[in-house]
mmCIF file of C-alpha atoms in Angstrom:
data_model
loop_
_atom_site.group_PDB
_atom_site.id
_atom_site.type_symbol
_atom_site.label_atom_id
_atom_site.label_comp_id
_atom_site.label_asym_id
_atom_site.label_seq_id
_atom_site.Cartn_x
_atom_site.Cartn_y
_atom_site.Cartn_z
ATOM 1 C CA MET A 1 -54.437 -38.792 -4.216
ATOM 2 C CA THR A 2 -52.667 -35.631 -5.241
ATOM 3 C CA THR A 3 -49.731 -35.798 -7.780
ATOM 4 C CA THR A 4 -46.560 -33.738 -7.692
ATOM 5 C CA LEU A 5 -45.322 -32.419 -11.341
ATOM 6 C CA PRO A 6 -42.140 -32.537 -11.864
ATOM 7 C CA ASP A 7 -39.861 -29.519 -11.913
ATOM 8 C CA PRO A 8 -38.818 -29.063 -15.611
ATOM 9 C CA ALA A 9 -35.761 -27.273 -14.493
ATOM 10 C CA SER A 10 -35.070 -30.755 -12.406
ATOM 11 C CA THR A 11 -35.303 -33.002 -15.000
ATOM 12 C CA ASN A 12 -33.916 -31.104 -17.878
ATOM 13 C CA PRO A 13 -30.326 -30.005 -17.574
ATOM 14 C CA ALA A 14 -29.709 -28.349 -20.290
ATOM 15 C CA ALA A 15 -32.891 -25.797 -19.072
ATOM 16 C CA THR A 16 -31.297 -25.535 -16.197
ATOM 17 C CA GLU A 17 -28.022 -25.134 -17.975
ATOM 18 C CA GLY A 18 -30.227 -22.392 -20.217
ATOM 19 C CA SER A 19 -32.132 -20.732 -17.474
ATOM 20 C CA LEU A 20 -28.601 -19.749 -15.851
ATOM 21 C CA THR A 21 -27.197 -18.418 -18.980
ATOM 22 C CA PRO A 22 -25.798 -16.106 -20.208
ATOM 23 C CA HIS A 23 -26.552 -13.523 -17.221
ATOM 24 C CA SER A 24 -25.797 -15.724 -14.990
ATOM 25 C CA ARG A 25 -22.740 -16.169 -16.342
ATOM 26 C CA ARG A 26 -21.428 -13.100 -16.699
ATOM 27 C CA GLY A 27 -22.592 -11.954 -13.472
ATOM 28 C CA ARG A 28 -20.843 -14.908 -11.436
ATOM 29 C CA LEU A 29 -17.955 -13.618 -13.755
ATOM 30 C CA ALA A 30 -18.106 -9.743 -13.000
ATOM 31 C CA LEU A 31 -18.486 -11.055 -9.029
ATOM 32 C CA THR A 32 -15.911 -12.601 -8.949
ATOM 33 C CA ILE A 33 -13.285 -9.989 -10.594
ATOM 34 C CA VAL A 34 -14.431 -7.275 -8.313
ATOM 35 C CA SER A 35 -14.464 -10.238 -4.905
ATOM 36 C CA LYS A 36 -10.857 -11.155 -6.101
ATOM 37 C CA TYR A 37 -9.356 -7.525 -8.203
ATOM 38 C CA GLY A 38 -12.237 -5.338 -6.158
ATOM 39 C CA THR A 39 -9.217 -3.632 -4.058
ATOM 40 C CA LEU A 40 -6.890 -3.391 -6.431
ATOM 41 C CA ILE A 41 -9.276 -1.616 -8.734
ATOM 42 C CA ALA A 42 -10.530 0.672 -6.268
ATOM 43 C CA MET A 43 -6.878 1.943 -5.529
ATOM 44 C CA ALA A 44 -5.869 2.059 -9.128
ATOM 45 C CA ILE A 45 -9.160 4.359 -9.289
ATOM 46 C CA MET A 46 -8.333 6.562 -6.763
ATOM 47 C CA LEU A 47 -4.223 6.752 -8.124
ATOM 48 C CA ILE A 48 -6.054 8.179 -10.674
ATOM 49 C CA ILE A 49 -8.234 10.326 -9.848
ATOM 50 C CA PHE A 50 -6.370 11.931 -6.747
ATOM 51 C CA GLY A 51 -3.419 12.212 -9.875
ATOM 52 C CA LEU A 52 -5.648 14.565 -11.266
ATOM 53 C CA ALA A 53 -7.242 16.333 -8.688
ATOM 54 C CA VAL A 54 -4.329 17.675 -7.045
ATOM 55 C CA PRO A 55 -2.978 20.718 -8.589
ATOM 56 C CA ASN A 56 0.433 20.481 -10.001
ATOM 57 C CA GLY A 57 0.699 16.248 -9.134
ATOM 58 C CA ALA A 58 1.697 16.903 -6.036
ATOM 59 C CA PHE A 59 0.103 13.487 -5.521
ATOM 60 C CA LEU A 60 2.096 11.432 -7.870
ATOM 61 C CA SER A 61 5.429 13.039 -6.740
ATOM 62 C CA PRO A 62 7.983 10.629 -5.604
ATOM 63 C CA THR A 63 7.950 12.263 -2.655
ATOM 64 C CA ASN A 64 4.659 11.896 -1.772
ATOM 65 C CA LEU A 65 4.103 8.231 -3.224
ATOM 66 C CA LEU A 66 7.653 7.650 -0.710
ATOM 67 C CA SER A 67 5.626 9.413 2.107
ATOM 68 C CA ILE A 68 2.195 7.628 1.852
ATOM 69 C CA VAL A 69 4.194 4.245 2.171
ATOM 70 C CA ASN A 70 5.739 5.612 5.173
ATOM 71 C CA GLN A 71 2.705 6.669 6.361
ATOM 72 C CA SER A 72 1.321 3.088 5.774
ATOM 73 C CA ALA A 73 4.322 1.181 8.012
ATOM 74 C CA LEU A 74 2.941 1.555 11.609
ATOM 75 C CA THR A 75 -0.718 0.350 10.567
ATOM 76 C CA ALA A 76 1.131 -2.323 8.165
ATOM 77 C CA ILE A 77 2.744 -4.008 11.213
ATOM 78 C CA ILE A 78 -0.156 -4.033 13.922
ATOM 79 C CA ALA A 79 -2.393 -5.527 10.572
ATOM 80 C CA CYS A 80 -0.496 -8.529 9.693
ATOM 81 C CA GLY A 81 -0.009 -9.508 12.727
ATOM 82 C CA LEU A 82 -3.194 -9.117 13.338
ATOM 83 C CA THR A 83 -3.699 -11.451 10.088
ATOM 84 C CA LEU A 84 -2.249 -13.885 12.005
ATOM 85 C CA VAL A 85 -5.378 -14.160 14.254
ATOM 86 C CA LEU A 86 -8.059 -13.821 12.027
ATOM 87 C CA VAL A 87 -6.259 -17.092 9.657
ATOM 88 C CA VAL A 88 -6.579 -18.907 12.763
ATOM 89 C CA GLY A 89 -10.510 -17.812 12.320
ATOM 90 C CA GLU A 90 -10.335 -15.477 16.109
ATOM 91 C CA PHE A 91 -10.274 -11.908 16.273
ATOM 92 C CA ASP A 92 -8.725 -9.569 18.423
ATOM 93 C CA LEU A 93 -9.794 -6.691 19.440
ATOM 94 C CA SER A 94 -6.958 -5.789 21.980
ATOM 95 C CA VAL A 95 -4.588 -4.831 19.241
ATOM 96 C CA GLY A 96 -4.597 -0.812 19.868
ATOM 97 C CA TYR A 97 -4.968 -0.842 23.332
ATOM 98 C CA ALA A 98 -1.963 -3.059 23.519
ATOM 99 C CA ALA A 99 0.049 -0.855 21.119
ATOM 100 C CA SER A 100 -0.717 2.481 23.418
ATOM 101 C CA LEU A 101 0.278 0.525 26.397
ATOM 102 C CA ALA A 102 3.442 -0.746 24.627
ATOM 103 C CA GLY A 103 4.266 3.292 24.010
ATOM 104 C CA VAL A 104 3.753 3.969 27.287
ATOM 105 C CA LEU A 105 5.441 1.120 29.220
ATOM 106 C CA VAL A 106 8.386 1.872 26.891
ATOM 107 C CA THR A 107 8.990 5.560 27.142
ATOM 108 C CA GLY A 108 8.093 5.029 30.937
ATOM 109 C CA LEU A 109 10.784 2.246 31.101
ATOM 110 C CA VAL A 110 13.576 4.370 29.971
ATOM 111 C CA ALA A 111 12.288 8.326 31.598
ATOM 112 C CA ASN A 112 11.116 6.608 35.075
ATOM 113 C CA GLN A 113 12.981 2.975 35.583
ATOM 114 C CA GLY A 114 16.099 4.363 33.591
ATOM 115 C CA LEU A 115 16.527 1.271 31.708
ATOM 116 C CA PRO A 116 18.164 1.076 28.937
ATOM 117 C CA LEU A 117 16.605 1.975 25.473
ATOM 118 C CA ILE A 118 17.720 -1.900 24.053
ATOM 119 C CA ILE A 119 16.381 -3.829 27.277
ATOM 120 C CA ALA A 120 13.167 -1.514 27.584
ATOM 121 C CA VAL A 121 12.338 -1.951 24.023
ATOM 122 C CA LEU A 122 12.684 -6.171 24.451
ATOM 123 C CA VAL A 123 10.688 -5.864 27.709
ATOM 124 C CA THR A 124 8.260 -4.076 26.094
ATOM 125 C CA ILE A 125 8.275 -6.292 22.986
ATOM 126 C CA ALA A 126 8.181 -9.496 26.107
ATOM 127 C CA ILE A 127 4.749 -8.011 27.349
ATOM 128 C CA GLY A 128 3.550 -7.516 23.690
ATOM 129 C CA GLY A 129 3.751 -11.168 23.396
ATOM 130 C CA GLY A 130 2.666 -11.913 27.349
ATOM 131 C CA ILE A 131 -0.783 -10.304 26.055
ATOM 132 C CA GLY A 132 -1.598 -11.982 23.670
ATOM 133 C CA GLY A 133 -0.282 -15.117 25.479
ATOM 134 C CA VAL A 134 -3.020 -14.055 27.877
ATOM 135 C CA ASN A 135 -5.695 -13.603 25.306
ATOM 136 C CA GLY A 136 -4.956 -17.067 23.264
ATOM 137 C CA ILE A 137 -5.446 -18.470 26.665
ATOM 138 C CA LEU A 138 -8.522 -17.388 27.368
ATOM 139 C CA VAL A 139 -10.314 -18.137 24.162
ATOM 140 C CA THR A 140 -8.813 -21.880 24.015
ATOM 141 C CA LYS A 141 -8.194 -23.134 27.597
ATOM 142 C CA ALA A 142 -11.558 -21.010 29.459
ATOM 143 C CA ARG A 143 -13.669 -21.183 26.127
ATOM 144 C CA VAL A 144 -14.489 -17.595 26.715
ATOM 145 C CA ASN A 145 -15.346 -15.826 22.975
ATOM 146 C CA ALA A 146 -12.730 -14.270 21.292
ATOM 147 C CA VAL A 147 -14.581 -10.500 21.239
ATOM 148 C CA VAL A 148 -15.363 -10.887 24.672
ATOM 149 C CA ALA A 149 -12.166 -11.876 26.141
ATOM 150 C CA THR A 150 -10.178 -9.269 23.628
ATOM 151 C CA LEU A 151 -12.387 -6.605 24.137
ATOM 152 C CA GLY A 152 -12.190 -6.771 28.262
ATOM 153 C CA VAL A 153 -8.567 -7.586 28.116
ATOM 154 C CA GLY A 154 -7.886 -4.582 26.091
ATOM 155 C CA THR A 155 -9.634 -2.076 28.433
ATOM 156 C CA ILE A 156 -8.209 -3.515 31.253
ATOM 157 C CA LEU A 157 -4.896 -2.712 29.449
ATOM 158 C CA THR A 158 -6.695 0.700 29.256
ATOM 159 C CA GLY A 159 -6.995 0.619 32.561
ATOM 160 C CA LEU A 160 -3.549 -0.166 33.421
ATOM 161 C CA ALA A 161 -1.827 2.616 31.048
ATOM 162 C CA PHE A 162 -3.694 5.319 32.973
ATOM 163 C CA GLY A 163 -2.725 3.992 36.727
ATOM 164 C CA TYR A 164 1.090 3.852 35.278
ATOM 165 C CA THR A 165 0.959 7.275 33.660
ATOM 166 C CA ALA A 166 -1.708 8.870 36.004
ATOM 167 C CA GLY A 167 -3.157 10.314 32.652
ATOM 168 C CA SER A 168 -0.151 12.656 31.486
ATOM 169 C CA PRO A 169 2.155 11.957 28.264
ATOM 170 C CA ILE A 170 5.577 10.224 29.202
ATOM 171 C CA ILE A 171 8.319 12.622 27.158
ATOM 172 C CA ASP A 172 10.981 13.176 29.160
ATOM 173 C CA VAL A 173 12.678 10.531 26.501
ATOM 174 C CA PRO A 174 16.494 10.161 24.905
ATOM 175 C CA ARG A 175 16.739 11.803 21.669
ATOM 176 C CA GLU A 176 17.740 8.289 20.398
ATOM 177 C CA PHE A 177 14.428 7.650 21.275
ATOM 178 C CA SER A 178 13.102 9.706 18.514
ATOM 179 C CA TYR A 179 15.856 8.596 16.077
ATOM 180 C CA ILE A 180 14.450 5.130 15.718
ATOM 181 C CA THR A 181 11.744 6.317 13.729
ATOM 182 C CA LEU A 182 12.918 10.135 12.100
ATOM 183 C CA ALA A 183 16.423 8.455 10.914
ATOM 184 C CA ARG A 184 16.523 7.208 6.938
ATOM 185 C CA PHE A 185 18.727 4.443 5.658
ATOM 186 C CA LEU A 186 19.730 4.692 2.118
ATOM 187 C CA GLY A 187 17.436 7.735 1.820
ATOM 188 C CA ILE A 188 14.597 5.394 3.435
ATOM 189 C CA GLN A 189 12.591 6.498 6.346
ATOM 190 C CA ASN A 190 13.038 3.594 9.171
ATOM 191 C CA PRO A 191 9.796 2.672 9.759
ATOM 192 C CA ILE A 192 9.433 1.461 6.056
ATOM 193 C CA TRP A 193 12.387 -0.552 6.345
ATOM 194 C CA PHE A 194 10.827 -2.396 9.977
ATOM 195 C CA MET A 195 7.715 -3.145 8.124
ATOM 196 C CA ALA A 196 9.097 -4.871 5.168
ATOM 197 C CA ILE A 197 11.252 -6.511 7.846
ATOM 198 C CA VAL A 198 8.366 -7.872 10.012
ATOM 199 C CA VAL A 199 5.790 -8.183 7.113
ATOM 200 C CA ALA A 200 8.489 -10.611 5.200
ATOM 201 C CA LEU A 201 8.905 -12.696 8.345
ATOM 202 C CA LEU A 202 5.388 -13.020 8.913
ATOM 203 C CA TRP A 203 4.779 -14.059 5.148
ATOM 204 C CA LEU A 204 7.546 -16.201 5.718
ATOM 205 C CA ILE A 205 6.361 -17.865 9.064
ATOM 206 C CA LEU A 206 2.591 -18.569 7.627
ATOM 207 C CA ASN A 207 3.814 -19.570 4.539
ATOM 208 C CA ARG A 208 6.580 -21.307 4.520
ATOM 209 C CA THR A 209 6.664 -22.876 8.118
ATOM 210 C CA ALA A 210 5.237 -25.821 9.951
ATOM 211 C CA THR A 211 3.618 -23.292 12.220
ATOM 212 C CA GLY A 212 2.296 -21.263 9.415
ATOM 213 C CA GLN A 213 0.597 -24.514 7.709
ATOM 214 C CA ARG A 214 -0.585 -25.084 10.990
ATOM 215 C CA ILE A 215 -2.195 -21.859 11.806
ATOM 216 C CA GLN A 216 -4.134 -21.991 8.507
ATOM 217 C CA ALA A 217 -5.192 -25.619 8.872
ATOM 218 C CA VAL A 218 -6.297 -24.338 12.100
ATOM 219 C CA GLY A 219 -8.603 -21.744 10.799
ATOM 220 C CA ALA A 220 -9.732 -23.685 7.551
ATOM 221 C CA ASN A 221 -11.312 -26.744 9.670
ATOM 222 C CA LYS A 222 -10.211 -27.034 13.580
ATOM 223 C CA SER A 223 -11.756 -30.547 13.287
ATOM 224 C CA ALA A 224 -9.377 -31.988 10.516
ATOM 225 C CA ALA A 225 -6.866 -30.291 11.645
ATOM 226 C CA ARG A 226 -7.455 -31.757 15.823
ATOM 227 C CA LEU A 227 -8.343 -35.171 13.780
ATOM 228 C CA ALA A 228 -4.825 -34.804 11.616
ATOM 229 C CA GLY A 229 -2.882 -34.280 15.080
ATOM 230 C CA ILE A 230 -2.587 -30.973 14.945
ATOM 231 C CA ARG A 231 -2.767 -29.074 18.687
ATOM 232 C CA THR A 232 -5.274 -26.529 17.686
ATOM 233 C CA ASP A 233 -5.311 -24.718 21.233
ATOM 234 C CA ARG A 234 -1.290 -24.441 20.355
ATOM 235 C CA SER A 235 -2.247 -22.557 17.398
ATOM 236 C CA LYS A 236 -4.120 -20.648 18.381
ATOM 237 C CA ILE A 237 -2.298 -18.663 21.352
ATOM 238 C CA THR A 238 0.790 -18.461 18.937
ATOM 239 C CA ALA A 239 -1.808 -16.143 16.419
ATOM 240 C CA PHE A 240 -1.970 -14.930 18.975
ATOM 241 C CA VAL A 241 1.071 -13.918 20.594
ATOM 242 C CA ILE A 242 2.238 -12.583 17.007
ATOM 243 C CA ALA A 243 -0.556 -10.570 16.790
ATOM 244 C CA GLY A 244 0.833 -9.035 20.942
ATOM 245 C CA VAL A 245 4.475 -8.577 19.633
ATOM 246 C CA CYS A 246 3.690 -6.631 16.741
ATOM 247 C CA ALA A 247 1.266 -4.593 18.077
ATOM 248 C CA ALA A 248 3.529 -4.067 21.025
ATOM 249 C CA ILE A 249 6.424 -3.311 17.974
ATOM 250 C CA THR A 250 4.039 -0.614 15.892
ATOM 251 C CA GLY A 251 3.405 0.692 19.911
ATOM 252 C CA ILE A 252 7.441 1.154 20.342
ATOM 253 C CA LEU A 253 7.614 2.820 16.437
ATOM 254 C CA LEU A 254 4.544 4.915 17.556
ATOM 255 C CA ALA A 255 5.695 6.348 20.671
ATOM 256 C CA SER A 256 9.443 7.043 19.348
ATOM 257 C CA LEU A 257 7.625 9.335 16.155
ATOM 258 C CA LEU A 258 5.882 11.322 19.040
ATOM 259 C CA GLY A 259 8.949 11.620 20.926
ATOM 260 C CA SER A 260 6.310 10.773 23.894
ATOM 261 C CA GLY A 261 4.124 7.845 26.121
ATOM 262 C CA THR A 262 0.327 9.048 25.506
ATOM 263 C CA VAL A 263 -2.554 7.185 27.266
ATOM 264 C CA GLY A 264 -4.540 5.733 24.179
ATOM 265 C CA ALA A 265 -2.020 7.246 21.326
ATOM 266 C CA ALA A 266 -2.418 4.262 19.200
ATOM 267 C CA ASP A 267 -6.173 2.972 19.803
ATOM 268 C CA GLY A 268 -7.332 3.801 16.409
ATOM 269 C CA TYR A 269 -5.176 1.512 14.787
ATOM 270 C CA LEU A 270 -7.773 -1.095 15.490
ATOM 271 C CA MET A 271 -10.658 -0.069 13.000
ATOM 272 C CA ASP A 272 -7.492 1.218 10.085
ATOM 273 C CA SER A 273 -5.711 -2.691 10.986
ATOM 274 C CA PHE A 274 -9.661 -4.477 10.031
ATOM 275 C CA ALA A 275 -10.006 -2.408 7.522
ATOM 276 C CA ALA A 276 -6.621 -3.618 5.763
ATOM 277 C CA VAL A 277 -7.390 -7.023 6.753
ATOM 278 C CA PHE A 278 -10.338 -7.706 5.627
ATOM 279 C CA LEU A 279 -9.790 -4.787 2.003
ATOM 280 C CA GLY A 280 -7.034 -7.988 1.518
ATOM 281 C CA SER A 281 -8.606 -10.742 2.475
ATOM 282 C CA ALA A 282 -10.967 -9.317 -1.140
ATOM 283 C CA THR A 283 -7.479 -9.519 -2.910
ATOM 284 C CA LEU A 284 -6.198 -12.174 -5.118
ATOM 285 C CA ARG A 285 -7.605 -14.874 -3.279
ATOM 286 C CA ASP A 286 -11.354 -16.001 -2.459
ATOM 287 C CA GLY A 287 -12.231 -14.295 0.738
ATOM 288 C CA GLU A 288 -8.914 -15.865 2.496
ATOM 289 C CA PHE A 289 -6.947 -13.793 4.767
ATOM 290 C CA HIS A 290 -3.100 -13.296 4.189
ATOM 291 C CA ILE A 291 0.342 -11.293 4.708
ATOM 292 C CA LEU A 292 -0.155 -9.366 1.129
ATOM 293 C CA GLY A 293 -3.175 -8.602 0.257
ATOM 294 C CA THR A 294 -3.305 -6.975 3.939
ATOM 295 C CA LEU A 295 -0.651 -5.132 3.465
ATOM 296 C CA VAL A 296 -2.358 -3.784 0.406
ATOM 297 C CA GLY A 297 -5.102 -3.197 2.253
ATOM 298 C CA VAL A 298 -3.471 -0.550 4.306
ATOM 299 C CA LEU A 299 -2.186 1.068 1.242
ATOM 300 C CA VAL A 300 -5.344 1.491 0.000
ATOM 301 C CA VAL A 301 -6.454 3.234 3.315
ATOM 302 C CA SER A 302 -3.403 5.041 3.139
ATOM 303 C CA VAL A 303 -3.688 6.466 -0.265
ATOM 304 C CA GLY A 304 -7.362 7.772 0.559
ATOM 305 C CA PHE A 305 -6.184 9.325 3.653
ATOM 306 C CA ASN A 306 -3.682 10.706 1.756
ATOM 307 C CA GLY A 307 -5.841 11.891 -0.921
ATOM 308 C CA LEU A 308 -8.517 13.504 0.826
ATOM 309 C CA SER A 309 -5.730 15.378 2.106
ATOM 310 C CA LEU A 310 -4.196 16.749 0.025
ATOM 311 C CA LEU A 311 -7.100 18.189 -1.199
ATOM 312 C CA GLY A 312 -7.994 19.898 1.787
ATOM 313 C CA THR A 313 -11.297 17.834 2.220
ATOM 314 C CA PRO A 314 -12.595 18.869 6.132
ATOM 315 C CA THR A 315 -11.879 15.907 8.643
ATOM 316 C CA PHE A 316 -14.959 14.689 8.615
ATOM 317 C CA TRP A 317 -14.735 13.178 5.736
ATOM 318 C CA GLN A 318 -11.579 10.961 6.261
ATOM 319 C CA TYR A 319 -14.096 9.508 9.398
ATOM 320 C CA VAL A 320 -16.340 8.829 7.318
ATOM 321 C CA PHE A 321 -13.550 7.431 4.123
ATOM 322 C CA LYS A 322 -12.625 5.178 7.236
ATOM 323 C CA GLY A 323 -15.914 3.519 8.454
ATOM 324 C CA GLY A 324 -17.223 3.423 4.870
ATOM 325 C CA ILE A 325 -13.801 1.528 3.655
ATOM 326 C CA LEU A 326 -14.730 -1.198 6.768
ATOM 327 C CA VAL A 327 -18.254 -1.705 5.359
ATOM 328 C CA LEU A 328 -16.868 -2.285 1.814
ATOM 329 C CA ALA A 329 -14.386 -4.007 2.835
ATOM 330 C CA VAL A 330 -16.412 -6.419 4.802
ATOM 331 C CA ALA A 331 -18.264 -6.445 1.940
ATOM 332 C CA LEU A 332 -16.317 -7.983 -0.408
ATOM 333 C CA SER A 333 -14.610 -10.547 1.829
ATOM 334 C CA THR A 334 -18.071 -11.997 1.785
ATOM 335 C CA ILE A 335 -18.496 -11.545 -1.705
ATOM 336 C CA ALA A 336 -15.849 -13.667 -2.167
ATOM 337 C CA ARG A 337 -16.122 -16.368 -0.030
ATOM 338 C CA ARG A 338 -19.860 -16.914 -1.505
ATOM 339 C CA TYR A 339 -18.790 -17.359 -4.293
ATOM 340 C CA ALA A 340 -15.500 -19.462 -3.698
ATOM 341 C CA LYS A 341 -17.417 -21.617 -1.533
ATOM 342 C CA ALA A 342 -20.161 -21.441 -5.169
#
């Protein structure tokens, strides 16, 4: 017969507490600060470093700061749409390809099919929403894994874009199409206004409407949401549709900025938007995806890119920064979730 000796730590709460303090408490506090405010701290550090390193105070000049916000606009629109998909607990790897197809479509509908610009824009946005709907149906009704479904749809979209353009950019677009992004209102570039409108609408939808509450409920606990009478599939499809619409808007604005529709022009927004969303989830909240955090995440990435460019660093450092910031974002988000559950 053997006797198992009790663990002193398990029978003596004081001993347990003593073994955890003070180092565990300080460590937990430090990790909580990093997980909630690490993104903001990183952005403040970058602003200080680039502000001191870039000659003549060019980095912190009002013109350059406004330029950073302008450069963030398109990424913010597509990333905030992607945020809703992640809130509902799914992935969408097709948003970059959908944006690229949207740029090709809107220019093609105007230049090749002769549609009025406003009609071409509305049709393209509707197609973007349709792409999101297909993603949502594949994930919810066909039970295809979201990563596989959206990656497959994205590849199909790339093929369709090549088929529509034969691989050549569409450049015969009217001048007023370029004015969509090149014009200003009250001295501020139009993309910033578009970003402000889209971000505000998505924040309202997610936080102040029944639809947004259902999306958050499904993402938090799908089974509990279903028991509460929420149609979980419908909420997920809605999130995918919104992401598709935002991707289409980004593609249209990018085509306007470039003055052409080019296959693959917006593919790079995929990694940028994911980096921004995960960075944002580690901002102010415990690992939750939210619109305001995503906007902060976008600004962090843009500040880094702008500072590196003004310092004249080689181009490869921008890719290193982009990959590094994505890994850091996921790590911060994971830490935030772990300590939120502790």
